[in-house]
Structures are given as C-alpha cells and as structure tokens.
Amino acid sequence: MKKILVTGGTGYIGSHTIIELYQKGYEIDIVDNLFNSKITVLDKIEEICGKRPEFYQIDLLDYEKLNDLFKQNQYDLVMHFAGLKAVGESVEKPLEYYENNVGGTINLLKCMKNSGVKRIIFSSSATVYGDPGDPKYVETMETGRNLANPYGKTKYVIEEIIKDQATADAEFEAVLLRYFNPIGNHPSGLIGEDPNGIPNNLMPIIMKVARGEIKELSIYGNDYPTEDGTCLRDYIHVVDLAKGHVAVIEKMKPGVLIYNLGSGKTTSVLEMVHAFEAASGQRLPYKIAGRRDGDLAEFYADPTKAKNELGWQTELTVDNAMRDTLKFLAQN
C-alpha cells in the first residue's frame, strides 16, 4: 500500500480525489490550512469511505512544521492541490498569490528533497496556456505567454520549478495535470464545492443564487462571437477529474508528464444557467454585466493524450453535475 500526502485535501478537488484514492487502497494524510475549506469534510470522507485521513493543519509557508511532518512520515507520493485560486482576487493581491502558491510549493519541494520523496502530482490549470490563438488546447502548445492574471502566472511558474527540479534530479517523477472547469459534486451529496466567503467560479455562484444568498448571477458579456454571445468553457465533473489523478499514478516515471483533464466539449455560461433551471425547476435570476478583462470567448481541452496514455476520459455530463449539485444543496 502506498502512503500519499495530499496538500489541500479538505478542499473541493482534493477531497473528491481522496475518495477515489481510498477506493484503490491507498493510505492518505492531509495537509491543509483550512483557509478555504472546512474541517467537517473529514467526517464526510469517513462517512463515504469508512476511513478517515490523518489530518495536519499546517500552512505550506510554515517550513519548520512541514519539514517535521516529512521527518515523521514516509510518503511515496505527494498530490499537491493547496493554493489560492481566485482569478479576480489574484489581480488585487498579486504578492499574496506569489507568496502562497509559489513560496508554498518551494517549501514543499524542499521538504520532499530532504526526505527523499521523489514523486509529485501537481494540480495545474489550463490558464498556463494563456491565449495561444487556438481555442483547442493541446499539451504541446507553448505555455506562459499572454497570461491574463497572477493566478495563472503562479501555476505556470510552479510548473517551471517542478520541471527544473526534474532536470536536476534524474530520479524525480512529476505529473502536471492541467484542469479545465471542474463542476459538480460527489453523487452522495455529502461533499461538494463549498468555498468560504464569496465564490469566484460559476457553479458555486449559481448555488448561492439558488439558495437566495446572492440576489442574482452576473454574466460577464453577451457579445462574444459565440452562438448565444456568452463565453464557452470546457466543464468537467469533479468525479471524472478525481479519477484522472488516480489513473496517472501507475504511469509515473522519471521526468515530467503533462496531461489535459477536460471533456473536449464546450458549454456556454447561458447554457449552464438553463441546465440548472431544467434540473431544479427553479428560475435563476441573472443580469448581463460588462466583459471582464482577460476572459477568452472560447477554450477547451484536447483530451486525446490522457485517453491514449492513461485510458482516461470523462464519463459524466453537465446534466449529471447539475443533478449532483442539487443533491448537495438539499443535504447541506
């Protein structure tokens, strides 16, 4: 049995991935500072899996505590989800984003090096592609050009740091997983996307509007060159995304592997609104606001590489995500 350290494991994607890891028999420790997640997630994981991860409330910027954890445990692999992730906030607070995301990752890699841990799977993002001019994103495209915000830049910088570490250490094994737009929740309804404070992603805002916590949804721009004028995105059910992390473990080898995790299909913002309305039978109030800086009209994954090399592809749809979101809303 392999022991995996999951940073950010009480968060949205981390917690769903832990459920899939438990189903494959892995042993799990979590490191999380609970900045944007809740400790009660541990109870939900235990209810679903019958197992409870060992939890350490440590900020990755606390090098001494993190290093002590590595001294006390022997990890086979690190799955690195921890990081600030609000695009708009990153524009307002760039220094915090660089310090937290890049600085925290450097501490993590140093602690791994100190303890001889040589395998990492990093939660990256499609934002590293910037605006390559083609809406279909392929892993071979150049990254780091025309990046629209500090959040995306931190993901790019971390990817480069991990690549450099793999160059420096011939035994180092790394995987960079570039996500598209995760949505949905675990089908049990027990865990889901439930960020602290005002959410930035579309689905948690839709959920808060549905609950009456936010008056209406703002749709940023309806004059894009798309069928209904709103932006097109590649939405991936979080359970499919979690399974992608598990699929890659057995394929790891010295060097760096890179995979897009997306559906390869697009859905517009308005189509997402209508899909929620159809699933819930509830009208969702929204207003059209001005475009946001840096928003592209359309982008989506080419998921061919993940399918061919990992045997992984998405199985769940936007409608499945809406069904699971409604279950989560009903139970929480």
Short mmCIF file of N, CA, C and O in Angstrom, two decimals, residues 202 217-233 235 267-271 273 286-298:
data_model
loop_
_atom_site.label_atom_id
_atom_site.label_comp_id
_atom_site.label_asym_id
_atom_site.label_seq_id
_atom_site.Cartn_x
_atom_site.Cartn_y
_atom_site.Cartn_z
N LEU A 202 -18.24 29.81 -11.47
CA LEU A 202 -19.64 29.91 -11.89
C LEU A 202 -20.58 29.05 -11.04
O LEU A 202 -21.60 29.54 -10.54
N LEU A 217 -27.14 36.31 -10.52
CA LEU A 217 -25.89 35.94 -11.17
C LEU A 217 -25.51 37.02 -12.17
O LEU A 217 -26.37 37.50 -12.91
N SER A 218 -24.25 37.42 -12.16
CA SER A 218 -23.75 38.34 -13.18
C SER A 218 -23.09 37.53 -14.30
O SER A 218 -22.20 36.72 -14.03
N ILE A 219 -23.56 37.73 -15.51
CA ILE A 219 -22.94 37.10 -16.69
C ILE A 219 -22.10 38.18 -17.37
O ILE A 219 -22.62 39.21 -17.81
N TYR A 220 -20.80 37.94 -17.42
CA TYR A 220 -19.88 38.97 -17.89
C TYR A 220 -19.73 38.93 -19.41
O TYR A 220 -18.89 38.23 -19.95
N GLY A 221 -20.59 39.68 -20.07
CA GLY A 221 -20.53 39.81 -21.52
C GLY A 221 -21.47 38.86 -22.23
O GLY A 221 -21.51 37.67 -21.94
N ASN A 222 -22.28 39.40 -23.15
CA ASN A 222 -23.14 38.56 -24.00
C ASN A 222 -22.95 38.94 -25.47
O ASN A 222 -23.84 38.75 -26.30
N ASP A 223 -21.74 39.50 -25.76
CA ASP A 223 -21.45 39.95 -27.12
C ASP A 223 -20.21 39.27 -27.68
O ASP A 223 -19.52 39.80 -28.54
N TYR A 224 -19.91 38.09 -27.15
CA TYR A 224 -18.78 37.31 -27.68
C TYR A 224 -19.20 36.63 -28.99
O TYR A 224 -20.40 36.40 -29.21
N PRO A 225 -18.23 36.27 -29.84
CA PRO A 225 -18.57 35.60 -31.10
C PRO A 225 -18.91 34.12 -30.90
O PRO A 225 -18.27 33.22 -31.42
N THR A 226 -19.95 33.88 -30.08
CA THR A 226 -20.45 32.53 -29.82
C THR A 226 -21.94 32.51 -30.12
O THR A 226 -22.55 33.57 -30.31
N GLU A 227 -22.54 31.33 -30.10
CA GLU A 227 -23.93 31.22 -30.55
C GLU A 227 -24.88 32.09 -29.73
O GLU A 227 -25.77 32.74 -30.27
N ASP A 228 -24.69 32.10 -28.39
CA ASP A 228 -25.60 32.92 -27.57
C ASP A 228 -24.90 34.17 -27.01
O ASP A 228 -25.47 34.89 -26.20
N GLY A 229 -23.67 34.41 -27.46
CA GLY A 229 -22.95 35.61 -27.05
C GLY A 229 -22.20 35.50 -25.74
O GLY A 229 -21.47 36.42 -25.37
N THR A 230 -22.37 34.38 -25.00
CA THR A 230 -21.65 34.22 -23.74
C THR A 230 -20.48 33.26 -23.92
O THR A 230 -20.42 32.50 -24.89
N CYS A 231 -19.54 33.33 -22.99
CA CYS A 231 -18.30 32.56 -23.12
C CYS A 231 -18.55 31.06 -23.12
O CYS A 231 -19.44 30.56 -22.42
N LEU A 232 -17.73 30.35 -23.89
CA LEU A 232 -17.77 28.89 -23.95
C LEU A 232 -16.61 28.31 -23.15
O LEU A 232 -15.47 28.73 -23.31
N ARG A 233 -16.92 27.33 -22.28
CA ARG A 233 -15.89 26.70 -21.46
C ARG A 233 -16.06 25.18 -21.49
O ARG A 233 -17.13 24.66 -21.78
N TYR A 235 -16.37 22.20 -19.28
CA TYR A 235 -16.71 21.84 -17.90
C TYR A 235 -16.50 20.35 -17.69
O TYR A 235 -16.94 19.54 -18.51
N THR A 267 -19.57 24.31 -23.24
CA THR A 267 -20.91 24.72 -22.82
C THR A 267 -20.83 26.21 -22.52
O THR A 267 -19.87 26.65 -21.88
N SER A 268 -21.82 26.98 -22.95
CA SER A 268 -21.80 28.42 -22.69
C SER A 268 -22.31 28.71 -21.28
O SER A 268 -22.96 27.87 -20.65
N VAL A 269 -22.02 29.91 -20.82
CA VAL A 269 -22.49 30.32 -19.49
C VAL A 269 -24.02 30.27 -19.43
O VAL A 269 -24.60 29.77 -18.47
N LEU A 270 -24.67 30.76 -20.48
CA LEU A 270 -26.14 30.73 -20.51
C LEU A 270 -26.67 29.30 -20.54
O LEU A 270 -27.69 28.99 -19.90
N GLU A 271 -25.99 28.42 -21.26
CA GLU A 271 -26.41 27.01 -21.28
C GLU A 271 -26.28 26.38 -19.89
O GLU A 271 -27.11 25.55 -19.50
N VAL A 273 -26.67 28.02 -17.06
CA VAL A 273 -27.82 28.57 -16.32
C VAL A 273 -29.08 27.77 -16.65
O VAL A 273 -29.83 27.35 -15.77
N TYR A 286 -30.60 36.45 -13.32
CA TYR A 286 -29.26 36.86 -13.75
C TYR A 286 -29.34 38.20 -14.45
O TYR A 286 -30.40 38.63 -14.92
N LYS A 287 -28.19 38.88 -14.52
CA LYS A 287 -28.09 40.13 -15.27
C LYS A 287 -26.85 40.05 -16.16
O LYS A 287 -25.90 39.32 -15.86
N ILE A 288 -26.87 40.79 -17.24
CA ILE A 288 -25.71 40.86 -18.12
C ILE A 288 -24.85 42.04 -17.67
O ILE A 288 -25.33 43.17 -17.57
N ALA A 289 -23.59 41.74 -17.38
CA ALA A 289 -22.64 42.78 -16.98
C ALA A 289 -21.59 42.92 -18.08
O ALA A 289 -21.57 42.16 -19.04
N GLY A 290 -20.72 43.90 -17.93
CA GLY A 290 -19.67 44.11 -18.91
C GLY A 290 -18.65 42.98 -18.90
O GLY A 290 -18.53 42.22 -17.94
N ARG A 291 -17.93 42.84 -20.00
CA ARG A 291 -16.88 41.82 -20.09
C ARG A 291 -15.83 42.02 -18.99
O ARG A 291 -15.56 43.16 -18.59
N ARG A 292 -15.23 40.93 -18.57
CA ARG A 292 -14.09 41.01 -17.65
C ARG A 292 -12.79 40.99 -18.45
O ARG A 292 -12.69 40.30 -19.46
N ASP A 293 -11.82 41.71 -17.97
CA ASP A 293 -10.50 41.69 -18.62
C ASP A 293 -9.95 40.28 -18.62
O ASP A 293 -10.00 39.58 -17.60
N GLY A 294 -9.41 39.86 -19.77
CA GLY A 294 -8.73 38.58 -19.83
C GLY A 294 -9.61 37.39 -20.16
O GLY A 294 -9.10 36.29 -20.38
N ASP A 295 -10.93 37.57 -20.16
CA ASP A 295 -11.81 36.44 -20.50
C ASP A 295 -11.74 36.15 -22.00
O ASP A 295 -11.93 37.05 -22.82
N LEU A 296 -11.50 34.90 -22.34
CA LEU A 296 -11.50 34.49 -23.74
C LEU A 296 -12.90 34.04 -24.14
O LEU A 296 -13.67 33.54 -23.32
N ALA A 297 -13.22 34.19 -25.41
CA ALA A 297 -14.54 33.79 -25.89
C ALA A 297 -14.75 32.29 -25.73
O ALA A 297 -15.84 31.82 -25.37
N GLU A 298 -13.68 31.52 -25.99
CA GLU A 298 -13.83 30.06 -26.02
C GLU A 298 -12.49 29.39 -25.78
O GLU A 298 -11.47 29.84 -26.29
#
